[in-house]
Coordinates of C-alpha atoms in Angstrom, one line a residue:
X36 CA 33.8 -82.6 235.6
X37 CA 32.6 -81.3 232.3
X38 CA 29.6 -83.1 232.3
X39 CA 29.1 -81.6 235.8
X40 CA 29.2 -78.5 234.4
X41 CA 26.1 -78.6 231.9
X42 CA 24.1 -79.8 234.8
X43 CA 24.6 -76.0 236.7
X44 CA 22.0 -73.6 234.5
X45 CA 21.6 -69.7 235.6
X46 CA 18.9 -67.2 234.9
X47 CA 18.8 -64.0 235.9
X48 CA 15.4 -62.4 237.9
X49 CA 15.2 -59.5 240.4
X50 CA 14.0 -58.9 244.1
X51 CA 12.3 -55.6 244.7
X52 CA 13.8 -53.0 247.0
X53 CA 11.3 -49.8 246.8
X54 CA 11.0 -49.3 243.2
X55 CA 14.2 -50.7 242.4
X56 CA 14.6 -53.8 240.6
X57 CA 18.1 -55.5 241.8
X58 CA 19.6 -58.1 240.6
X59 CA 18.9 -61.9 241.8
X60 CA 21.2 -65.1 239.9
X61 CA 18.9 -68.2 239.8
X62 CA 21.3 -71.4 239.7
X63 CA 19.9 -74.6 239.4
X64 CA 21.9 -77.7 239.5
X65 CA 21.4 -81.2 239.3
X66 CA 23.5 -83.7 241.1
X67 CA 23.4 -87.3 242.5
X68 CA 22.0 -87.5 246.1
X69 CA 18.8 -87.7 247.6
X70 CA 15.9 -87.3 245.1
X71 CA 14.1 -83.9 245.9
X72 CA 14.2 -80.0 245.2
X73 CA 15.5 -77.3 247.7
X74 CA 15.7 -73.7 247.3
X75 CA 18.2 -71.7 249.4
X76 CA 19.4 -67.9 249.6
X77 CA 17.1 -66.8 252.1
X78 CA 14.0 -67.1 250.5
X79 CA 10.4 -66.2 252.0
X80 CA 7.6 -68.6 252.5
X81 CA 6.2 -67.9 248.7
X82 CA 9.4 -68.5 247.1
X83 CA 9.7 -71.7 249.2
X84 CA 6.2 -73.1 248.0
X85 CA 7.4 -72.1 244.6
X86 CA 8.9 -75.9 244.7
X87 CA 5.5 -77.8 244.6
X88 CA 4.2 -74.8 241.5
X89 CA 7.2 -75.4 239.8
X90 CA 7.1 -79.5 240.0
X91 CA 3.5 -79.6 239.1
X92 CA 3.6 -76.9 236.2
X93 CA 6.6 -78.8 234.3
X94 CA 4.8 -82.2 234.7
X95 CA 1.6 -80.7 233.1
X96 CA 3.8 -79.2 230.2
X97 CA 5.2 -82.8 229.7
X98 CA 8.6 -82.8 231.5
X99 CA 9.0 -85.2 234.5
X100 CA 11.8 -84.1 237.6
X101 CA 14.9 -85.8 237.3
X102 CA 15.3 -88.5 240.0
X103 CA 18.4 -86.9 241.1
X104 CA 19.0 -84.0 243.7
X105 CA 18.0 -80.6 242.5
X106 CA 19.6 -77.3 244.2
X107 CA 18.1 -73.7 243.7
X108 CA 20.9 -71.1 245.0
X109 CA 19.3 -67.5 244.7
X110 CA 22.1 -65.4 244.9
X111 CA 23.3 -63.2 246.6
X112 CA 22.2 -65.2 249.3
X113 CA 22.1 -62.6 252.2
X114 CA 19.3 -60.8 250.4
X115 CA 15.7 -61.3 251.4
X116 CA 13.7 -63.0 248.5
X117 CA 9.9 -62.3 248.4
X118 CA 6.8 -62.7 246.5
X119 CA 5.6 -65.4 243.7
X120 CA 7.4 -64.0 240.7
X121 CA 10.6 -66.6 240.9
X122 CA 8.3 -69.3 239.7
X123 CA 9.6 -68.8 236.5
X124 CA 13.2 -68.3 236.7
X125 CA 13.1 -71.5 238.7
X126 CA 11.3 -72.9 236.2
X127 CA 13.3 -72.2 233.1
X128 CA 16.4 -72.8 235.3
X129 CA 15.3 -76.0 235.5
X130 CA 14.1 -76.7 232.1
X131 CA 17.5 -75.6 230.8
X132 CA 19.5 -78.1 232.9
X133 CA 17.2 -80.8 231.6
X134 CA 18.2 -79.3 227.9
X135 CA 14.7 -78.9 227.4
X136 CA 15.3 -75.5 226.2
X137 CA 18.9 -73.8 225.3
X138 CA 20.4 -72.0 228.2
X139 CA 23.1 -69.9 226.4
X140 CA 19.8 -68.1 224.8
X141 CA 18.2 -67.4 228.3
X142 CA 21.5 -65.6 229.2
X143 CA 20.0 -62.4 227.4
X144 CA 16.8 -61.9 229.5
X145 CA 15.1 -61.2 233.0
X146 CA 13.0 -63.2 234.1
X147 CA 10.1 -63.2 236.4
X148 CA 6.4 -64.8 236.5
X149 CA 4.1 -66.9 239.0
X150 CA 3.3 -70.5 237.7
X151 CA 0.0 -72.3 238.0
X152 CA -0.2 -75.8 238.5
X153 CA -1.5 -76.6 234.8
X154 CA 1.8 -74.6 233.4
X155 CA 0.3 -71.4 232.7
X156 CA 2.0 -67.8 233.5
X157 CA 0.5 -65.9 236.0
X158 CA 0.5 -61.8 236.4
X159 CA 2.7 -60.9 238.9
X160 CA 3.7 -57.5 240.5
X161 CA 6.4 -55.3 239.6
X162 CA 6.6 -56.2 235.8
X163 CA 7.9 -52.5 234.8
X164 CA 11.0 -51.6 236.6
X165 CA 11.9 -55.1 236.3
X166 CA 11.8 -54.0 232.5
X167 CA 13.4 -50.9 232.7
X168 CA 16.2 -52.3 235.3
X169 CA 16.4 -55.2 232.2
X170 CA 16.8 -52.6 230.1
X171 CA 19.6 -50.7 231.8
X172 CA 21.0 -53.5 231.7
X173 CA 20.9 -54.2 228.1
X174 CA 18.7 -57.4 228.4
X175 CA 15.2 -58.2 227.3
X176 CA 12.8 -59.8 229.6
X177 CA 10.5 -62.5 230.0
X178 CA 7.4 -61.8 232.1
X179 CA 3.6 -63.0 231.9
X180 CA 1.7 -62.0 229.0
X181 CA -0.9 -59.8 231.3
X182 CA 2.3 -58.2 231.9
X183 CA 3.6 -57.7 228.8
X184 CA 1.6 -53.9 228.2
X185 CA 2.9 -52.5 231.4
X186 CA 6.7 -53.7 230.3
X187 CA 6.5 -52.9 226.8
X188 CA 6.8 -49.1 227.9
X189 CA 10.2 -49.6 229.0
X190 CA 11.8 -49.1 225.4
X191 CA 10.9 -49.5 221.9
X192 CA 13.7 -51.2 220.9
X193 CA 13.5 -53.6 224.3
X194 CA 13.4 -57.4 223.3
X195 CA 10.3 -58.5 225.5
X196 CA 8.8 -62.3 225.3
X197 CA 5.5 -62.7 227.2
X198 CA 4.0 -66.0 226.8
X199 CA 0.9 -67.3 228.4
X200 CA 2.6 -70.8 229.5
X201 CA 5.7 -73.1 229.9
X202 CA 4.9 -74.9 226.3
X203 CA 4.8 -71.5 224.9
X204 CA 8.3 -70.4 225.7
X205 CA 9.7 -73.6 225.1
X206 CA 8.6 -73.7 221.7
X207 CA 9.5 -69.8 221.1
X208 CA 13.1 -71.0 222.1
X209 CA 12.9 -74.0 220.0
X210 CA 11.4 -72.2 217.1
X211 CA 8.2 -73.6 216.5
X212 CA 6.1 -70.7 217.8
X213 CA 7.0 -67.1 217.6
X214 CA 6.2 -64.8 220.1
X215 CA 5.0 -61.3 218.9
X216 CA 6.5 -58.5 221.2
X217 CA 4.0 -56.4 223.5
X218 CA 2.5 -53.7 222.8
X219 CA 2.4 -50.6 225.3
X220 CA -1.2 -50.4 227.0
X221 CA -2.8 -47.2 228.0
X222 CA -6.0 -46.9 229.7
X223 CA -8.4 -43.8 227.8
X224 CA -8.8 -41.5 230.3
X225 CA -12.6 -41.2 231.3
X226 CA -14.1 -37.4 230.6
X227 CA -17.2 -38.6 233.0
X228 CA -15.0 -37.0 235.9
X229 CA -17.0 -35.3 238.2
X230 CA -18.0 -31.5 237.7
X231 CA -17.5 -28.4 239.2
X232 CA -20.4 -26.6 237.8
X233 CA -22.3 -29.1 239.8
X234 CA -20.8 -27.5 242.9
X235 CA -23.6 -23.9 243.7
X236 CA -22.5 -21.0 245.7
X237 CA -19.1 -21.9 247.3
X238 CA -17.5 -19.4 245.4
X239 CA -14.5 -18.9 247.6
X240 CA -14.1 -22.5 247.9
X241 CA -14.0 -23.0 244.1
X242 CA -11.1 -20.2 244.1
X243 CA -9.0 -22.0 246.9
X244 CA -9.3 -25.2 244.9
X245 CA -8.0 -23.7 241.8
X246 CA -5.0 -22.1 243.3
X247 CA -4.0 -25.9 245.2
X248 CA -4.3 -27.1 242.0
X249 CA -2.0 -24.3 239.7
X250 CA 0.5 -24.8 242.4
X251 CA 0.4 -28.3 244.0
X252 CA -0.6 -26.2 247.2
X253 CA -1.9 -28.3 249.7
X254 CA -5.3 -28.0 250.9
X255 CA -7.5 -27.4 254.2
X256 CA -11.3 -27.4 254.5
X257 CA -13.3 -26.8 257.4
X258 CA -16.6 -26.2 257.4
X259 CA -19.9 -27.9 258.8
X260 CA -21.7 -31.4 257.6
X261 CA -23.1 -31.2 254.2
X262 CA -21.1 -28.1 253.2
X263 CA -19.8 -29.9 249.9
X264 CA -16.3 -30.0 251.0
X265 CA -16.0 -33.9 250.2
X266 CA -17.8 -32.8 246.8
X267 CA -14.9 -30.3 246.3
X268 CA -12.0 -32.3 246.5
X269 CA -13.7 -35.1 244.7
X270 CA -13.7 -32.4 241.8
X271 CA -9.8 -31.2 242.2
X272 CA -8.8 -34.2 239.8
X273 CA -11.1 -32.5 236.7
X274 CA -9.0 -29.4 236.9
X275 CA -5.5 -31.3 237.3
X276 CA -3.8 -31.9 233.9
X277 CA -2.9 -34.9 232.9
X278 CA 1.0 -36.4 234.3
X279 CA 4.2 -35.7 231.9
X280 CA 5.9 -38.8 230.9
X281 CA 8.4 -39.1 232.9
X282 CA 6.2 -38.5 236.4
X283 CA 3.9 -41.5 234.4
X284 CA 6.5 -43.7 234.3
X285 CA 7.3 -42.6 238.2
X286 CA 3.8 -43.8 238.9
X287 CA 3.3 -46.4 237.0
X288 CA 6.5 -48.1 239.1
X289 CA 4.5 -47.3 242.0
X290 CA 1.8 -48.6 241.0
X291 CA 3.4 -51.5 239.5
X292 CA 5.1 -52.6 242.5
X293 CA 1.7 -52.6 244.5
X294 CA 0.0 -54.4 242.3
X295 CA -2.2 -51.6 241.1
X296 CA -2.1 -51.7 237.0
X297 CA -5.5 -53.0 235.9
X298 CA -4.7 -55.2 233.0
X299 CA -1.0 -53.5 232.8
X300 CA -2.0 -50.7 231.0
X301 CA -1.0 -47.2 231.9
X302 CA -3.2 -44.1 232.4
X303 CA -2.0 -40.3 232.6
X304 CA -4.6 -39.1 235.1
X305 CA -3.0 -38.2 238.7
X306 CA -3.7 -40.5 241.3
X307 CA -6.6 -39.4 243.6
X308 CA -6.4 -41.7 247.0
X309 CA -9.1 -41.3 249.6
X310 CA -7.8 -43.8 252.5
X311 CA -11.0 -44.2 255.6
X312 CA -9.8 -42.3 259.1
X313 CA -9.5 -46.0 260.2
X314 CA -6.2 -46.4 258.1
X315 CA -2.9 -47.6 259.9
X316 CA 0.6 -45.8 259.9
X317 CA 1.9 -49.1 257.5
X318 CA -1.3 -47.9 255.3
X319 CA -0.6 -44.7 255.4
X320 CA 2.9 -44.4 254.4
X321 CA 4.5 -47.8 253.5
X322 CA 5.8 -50.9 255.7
X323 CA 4.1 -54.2 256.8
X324 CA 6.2 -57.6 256.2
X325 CA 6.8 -56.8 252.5
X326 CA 7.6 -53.3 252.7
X327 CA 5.0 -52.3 250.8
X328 CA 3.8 -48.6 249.4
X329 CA 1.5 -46.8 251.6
X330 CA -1.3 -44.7 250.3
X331 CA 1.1 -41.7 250.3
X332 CA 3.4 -43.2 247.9
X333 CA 0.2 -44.5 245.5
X334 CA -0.7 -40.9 245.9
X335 CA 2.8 -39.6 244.0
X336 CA 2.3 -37.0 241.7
X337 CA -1.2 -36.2 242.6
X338 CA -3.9 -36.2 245.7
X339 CA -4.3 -37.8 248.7
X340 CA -7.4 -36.7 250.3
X341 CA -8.2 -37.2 254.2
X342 CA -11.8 -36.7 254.6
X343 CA -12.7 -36.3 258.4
X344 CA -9.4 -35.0 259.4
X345 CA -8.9 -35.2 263.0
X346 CA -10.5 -38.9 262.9
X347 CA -7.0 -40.2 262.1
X348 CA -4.6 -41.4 264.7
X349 CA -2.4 -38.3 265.7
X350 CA 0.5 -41.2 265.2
X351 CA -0.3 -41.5 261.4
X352 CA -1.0 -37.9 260.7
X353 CA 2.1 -36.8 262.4
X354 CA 4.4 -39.6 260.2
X355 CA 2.7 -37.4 256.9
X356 CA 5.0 -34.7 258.2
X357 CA 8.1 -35.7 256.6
X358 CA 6.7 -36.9 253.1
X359 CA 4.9 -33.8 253.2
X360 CA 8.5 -32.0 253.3
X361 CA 11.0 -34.2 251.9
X362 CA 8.6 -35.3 249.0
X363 CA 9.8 -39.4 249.9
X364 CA 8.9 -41.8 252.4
X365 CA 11.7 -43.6 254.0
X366 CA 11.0 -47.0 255.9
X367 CA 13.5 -48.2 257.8
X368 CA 13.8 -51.5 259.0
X369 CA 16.7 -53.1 261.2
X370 CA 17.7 -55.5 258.4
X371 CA 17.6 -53.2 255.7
X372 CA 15.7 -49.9 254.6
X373 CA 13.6 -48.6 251.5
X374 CA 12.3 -45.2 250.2
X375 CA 9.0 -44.7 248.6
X376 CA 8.5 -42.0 246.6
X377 CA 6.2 -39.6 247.8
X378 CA 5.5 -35.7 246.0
X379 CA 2.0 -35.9 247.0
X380 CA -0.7 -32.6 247.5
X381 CA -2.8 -33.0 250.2
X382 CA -6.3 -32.1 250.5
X383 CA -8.0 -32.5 254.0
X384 CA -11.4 -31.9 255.2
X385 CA -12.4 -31.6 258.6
X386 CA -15.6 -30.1 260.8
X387 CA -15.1 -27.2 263.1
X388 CA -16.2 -29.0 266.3
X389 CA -17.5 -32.7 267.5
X390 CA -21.0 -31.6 267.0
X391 CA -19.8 -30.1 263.5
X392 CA -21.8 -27.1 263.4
X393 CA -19.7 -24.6 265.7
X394 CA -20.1 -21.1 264.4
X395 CA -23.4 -21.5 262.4
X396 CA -25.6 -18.9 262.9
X397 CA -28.5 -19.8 265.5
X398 CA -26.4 -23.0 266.5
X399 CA -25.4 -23.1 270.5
X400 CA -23.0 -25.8 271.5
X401 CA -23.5 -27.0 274.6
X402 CA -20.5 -27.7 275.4
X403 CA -19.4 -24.0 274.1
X404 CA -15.9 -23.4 272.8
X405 CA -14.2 -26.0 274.3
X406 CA -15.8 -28.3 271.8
X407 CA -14.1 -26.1 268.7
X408 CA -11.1 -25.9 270.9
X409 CA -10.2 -29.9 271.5
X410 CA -11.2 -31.0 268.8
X411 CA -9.1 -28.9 266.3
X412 CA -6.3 -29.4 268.8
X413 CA -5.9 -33.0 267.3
X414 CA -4.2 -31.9 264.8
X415 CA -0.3 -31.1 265.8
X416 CA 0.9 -27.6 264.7
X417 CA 3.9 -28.9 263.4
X418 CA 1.5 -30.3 260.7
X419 CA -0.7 -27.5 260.4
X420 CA 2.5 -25.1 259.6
X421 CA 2.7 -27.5 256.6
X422 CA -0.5 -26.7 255.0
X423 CA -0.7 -23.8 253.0
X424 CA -4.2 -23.4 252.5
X425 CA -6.4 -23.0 254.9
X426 CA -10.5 -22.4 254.3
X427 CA -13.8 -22.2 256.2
X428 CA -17.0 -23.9 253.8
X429 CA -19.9 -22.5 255.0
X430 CA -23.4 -24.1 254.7
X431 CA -25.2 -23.5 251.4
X432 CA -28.0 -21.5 251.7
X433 CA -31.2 -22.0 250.5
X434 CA -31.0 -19.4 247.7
X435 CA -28.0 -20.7 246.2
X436 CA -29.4 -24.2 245.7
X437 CA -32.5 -22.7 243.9
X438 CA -30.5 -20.1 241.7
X439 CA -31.0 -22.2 238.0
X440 CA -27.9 -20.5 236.6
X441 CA -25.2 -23.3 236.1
X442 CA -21.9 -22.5 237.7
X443 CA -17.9 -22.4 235.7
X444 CA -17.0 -25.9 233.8
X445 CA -14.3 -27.7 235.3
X446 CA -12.8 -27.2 231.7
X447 CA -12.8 -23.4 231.8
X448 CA -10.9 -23.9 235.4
X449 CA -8.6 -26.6 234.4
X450 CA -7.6 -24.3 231.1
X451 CA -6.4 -21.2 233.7
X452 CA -4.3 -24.3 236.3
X453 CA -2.9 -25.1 232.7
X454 CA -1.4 -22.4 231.7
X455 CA 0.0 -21.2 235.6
X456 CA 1.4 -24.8 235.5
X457 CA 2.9 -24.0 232.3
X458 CA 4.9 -20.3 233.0
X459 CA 6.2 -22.7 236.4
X460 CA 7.6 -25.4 234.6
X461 CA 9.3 -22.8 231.4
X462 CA 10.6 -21.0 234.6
X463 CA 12.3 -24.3 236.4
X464 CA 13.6 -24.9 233.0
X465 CA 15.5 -21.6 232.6
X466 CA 15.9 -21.7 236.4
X467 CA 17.8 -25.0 235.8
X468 CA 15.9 -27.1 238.2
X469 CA 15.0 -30.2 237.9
X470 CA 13.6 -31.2 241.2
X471 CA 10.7 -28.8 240.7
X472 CA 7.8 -28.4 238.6
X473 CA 5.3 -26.5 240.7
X474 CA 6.0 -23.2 243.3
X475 CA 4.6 -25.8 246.3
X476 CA 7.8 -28.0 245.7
X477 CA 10.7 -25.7 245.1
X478 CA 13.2 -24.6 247.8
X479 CA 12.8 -21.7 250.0
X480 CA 16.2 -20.6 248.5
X481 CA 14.6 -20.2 244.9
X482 CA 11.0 -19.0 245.8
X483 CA 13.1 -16.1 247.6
X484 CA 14.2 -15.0 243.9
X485 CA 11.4 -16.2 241.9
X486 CA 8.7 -14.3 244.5
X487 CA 10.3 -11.0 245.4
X488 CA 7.5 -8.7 246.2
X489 CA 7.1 -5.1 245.1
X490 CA 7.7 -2.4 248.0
X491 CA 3.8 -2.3 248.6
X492 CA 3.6 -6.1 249.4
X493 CA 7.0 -6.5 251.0
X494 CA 5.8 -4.1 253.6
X495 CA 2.2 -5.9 253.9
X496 CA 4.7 -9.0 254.1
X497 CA 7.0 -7.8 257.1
X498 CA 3.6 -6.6 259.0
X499 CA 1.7 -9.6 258.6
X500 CA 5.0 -12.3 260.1
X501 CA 5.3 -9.7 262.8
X502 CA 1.5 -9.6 263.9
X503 CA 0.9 -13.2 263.2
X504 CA 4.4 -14.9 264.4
X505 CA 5.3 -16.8 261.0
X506 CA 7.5 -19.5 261.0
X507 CA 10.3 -19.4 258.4
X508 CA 8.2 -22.2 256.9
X509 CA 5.1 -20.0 257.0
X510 CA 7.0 -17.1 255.8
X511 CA 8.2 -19.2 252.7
X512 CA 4.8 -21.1 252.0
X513 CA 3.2 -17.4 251.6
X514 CA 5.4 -16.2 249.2
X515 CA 5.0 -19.9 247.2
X516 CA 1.2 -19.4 247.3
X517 CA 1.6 -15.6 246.3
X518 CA 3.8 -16.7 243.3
X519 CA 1.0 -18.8 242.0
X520 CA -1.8 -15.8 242.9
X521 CA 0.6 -14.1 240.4
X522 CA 1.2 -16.8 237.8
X523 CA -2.6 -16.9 237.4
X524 CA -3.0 -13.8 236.7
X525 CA 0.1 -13.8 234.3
X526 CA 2.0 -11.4 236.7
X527 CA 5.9 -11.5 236.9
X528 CA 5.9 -9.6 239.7
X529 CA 4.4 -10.6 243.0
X530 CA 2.2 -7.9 244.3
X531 CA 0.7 -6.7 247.3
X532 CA -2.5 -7.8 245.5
X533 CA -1.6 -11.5 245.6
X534 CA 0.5 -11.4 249.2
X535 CA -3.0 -9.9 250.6
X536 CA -4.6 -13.4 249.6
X537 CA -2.0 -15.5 250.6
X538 CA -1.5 -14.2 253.6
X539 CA -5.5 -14.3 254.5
X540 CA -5.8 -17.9 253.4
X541 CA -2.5 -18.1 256.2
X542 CA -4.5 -16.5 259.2
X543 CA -7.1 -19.4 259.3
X544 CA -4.4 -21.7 259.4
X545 CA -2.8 -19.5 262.3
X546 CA -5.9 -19.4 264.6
X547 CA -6.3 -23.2 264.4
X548 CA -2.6 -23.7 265.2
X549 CA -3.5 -21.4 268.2
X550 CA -6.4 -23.8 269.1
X551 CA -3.7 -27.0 268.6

């Protein structure tokens, strides 16, 4: 029975559940019986060819299969296994049954990483909250070396072995060959971004964009082919600042999960997603076989941009209603269910019409307003009442385009979203809230004391819901936008000044809901 016992070796590795990292036991045994490896505990069909990886990358390191019967037991068993990165575990389990490598000294660490047949360690997703789940844990982790700069921002102190094959962590454990730990990559943020002084005329535009950005507000443009609204959003992500570090971290395990860190470094610039109108709801906001992000989670923290608006299925602009509000996207499946996070600020563009040129001067529809009418009527209301800017681009005329004066930097612009983003975040702070950084996502409860008007503007208020029918939502997005009006212009108090802008950026968004 004793002897048994050796034979049994466990190693601990991780199945992904959103961005969580939860726990998985690898045991490998090796018993008498009929000469072959299986794997059990309701593995997928990666985890499953992981056998014939596993076989072929221990014979190229120079260890042959024992010609007894091997069992893999990933437990708990009634989880669902997926993906490529039990390779590893398997491996090592295996290795320390043969007492090719100690066990007791594997106890300490996570492990995950794809094998290739010739025994070297593949990059595999989800590298960083495995480390930082390792970490809560009080273990180190052993992951691929292309892996190893996306981990290593777990902790300083974290223990972290990335090797680049089998051979290499055997040694390491035998003491032959040290492995250095990590060190924490970080991608230099280009300053090649595009420009806003390469945007002329649109000077209303340019003002819209700047208050979505000093408040995470998000954004609608309408306006005719060629106006330069695709050229505007493109632009919002010079005028963002850059992510704190713990909504990088947030990201990055986004990020990480999907796949998305180029070379496992990090980078502080906010996402900027631009899916095509011919994107799926699974696309869109997370789901397929794997239960994987959608382009609204990838967007966390910074822009998702829908370029020809109503040329998205109603079915996958409608399911962007409760991300936009909730600030998560929830999938829920019958065997189990995941949440995605999702704080994202939208930017959409859209024509007025099918032909795209309804309400140019000296341009007649033939099909009149009815052509304005159903087209903008693809877009629910429900979804409209969510947006809280709303914008007509008209055409640029000929005499801006000649004008040779150069318009505002992006620079100059992104210095005033700064500093509005600043007097938020010291106010949430005092405030005590934590779930909050910008007016756009703080409850209606705290905008109500934050964005009090003066008498002047509370009037103007209480006239404008009566004429124009606000929702409470509408009501509440106002006073969020006028907040920001008035954090821009260093204001504590929210004027009738700033509720008179708010409110007109509101009316667009009211007669479109009236055409929806």
């Amino acid at each position: 029975m004793r002897g048994q016992g050796k034979m049994v070796a466990r190693v601990r590795t991780v199945a992904f559940q959103g961005i969580e990292a939860v726990p998985v036991d690898v045991q490998v045994m090796i018993a008498p019986g009929k000469v072959g490896m299986q794997i059990v505990g309701l593995a997928d069909k990666a985890v499953a060819e992981s056998r014939e990886r596993v076989q072929a990358a221990l014979h190229a390191s120079g260890l042959s299969m024992p010609s007894k019967k091997v069992t893999v037991n990933l437990a708990p068993a009634d989880l669902p296994k997926e993906g490529s990165h039990y390779d590893l575990p398997i491996a090592l389990g295996l290795m320390a049954a043969l007492g090719a490598i100690p066990g007791d000294m594997l106890a300490s660490y996570v492990v995950l990483g794809e094998l290739s047949l010739d025994g070297t360690i593949a990059a595999v997703a989800g590298a960083l909250p495995a480390a930082i789940g390792a970490n809560a844990e009080g273990k180190g982790l052993i992951c691929p070396f292309g892996c190893g700069p996306e981990a290593a921002w777990a902790g300083k102190d974290f223990d972290i072995l990335a090797p680049r094959s089998l051979i290499a962590i055997a040694n390491h454990f035998r003491g032959t060959q040290v492995l250095s730990r990590p060190e924490p990559g970080i991608h230099v943020s280009a300053r090649d971004l595009p420009d806003l002084c390469d945007i002329k005329g649109q000077e209303s535009a340019k003002r819209a964009l700047e208050v979505a950005a000093a408040g995470g507000h998000n954004l609608l443009m309408v306006g005719p082919p060629g106006s330069g609204k695709s050229m505007l959003a493109q632009r919002l992500p010079s005028i963002l600042p850059p992510l704190g570090p713990k909504e990088l971290l947030e990201v990055s395990m986004i990020a990480s999960v999907a796949g998305e860190l180029g070379e496992g470094k990090l980078t502080d610039r906010r996402p900027f997603r631009a899916p095509h109108h011919s994107a799926s709801m699974a696309a869109m906001v997370g789901g397929g076989l794997r239960v994987r992000p959608g382009e609204v989670s990838l967007a966390h923290h910074g822009v998702l941009f829908l370029d020809e608006f109503p040329e998205f299925s109603p079915q996958t602009l409608d399911a962007l209603r409760q991300p936009l509000e909730t600030g998560d996207c929830m999938i829920a499946r019958a065997n189990h269910r995941v949440t995605y996070p999702a704080r994202i600020q939208l930017v959409a563009a859209m024509n007025p019409c099918r032909c795209g040129m309804a309400g140019e001067p000296g341009y007649r529809c033939l099909r009149g307003e009815r052509c304005r009418t159903d087209y903008q009527a693809r877009i629910s209301g429900p979804l409209l009442d969510r947006i809280d800017l709303r914008i007509e681009v008209p055409a640029v005329s000929a005499a801006d385009l000649i004008r040779p004066d150069r318009a505002e930097k992006s620079a100059a612009v992104a210095l005033r979203v700064a500093r509005a983003r600043t007097i938020q975040r010291e106010r949430f702070e005092r405030l005590g809230v934590t779930s909050a950084t910008t007016n756009a996502h703080c409850s209606p409860s705290i905008i109500e004391d934050i964005a009090t008007p003066d008498a002047a503007g509370l009037s103007l208020l209480k006239d404008a819901s009566e004429k124009l029918g606000f929702s409470a939502r509408a009501y509440h997005r106002v006073l969020k936008v006028a907040r920001t009006l008035a954090d821009l212009d260093a204001s504590e108090t929210v004027g009738r000044i700033h509720l008179a802008e708010a409110i007109s950026y509101r009316m667009m968004s009211e007669r479109v809901a009236q055409a929806a």
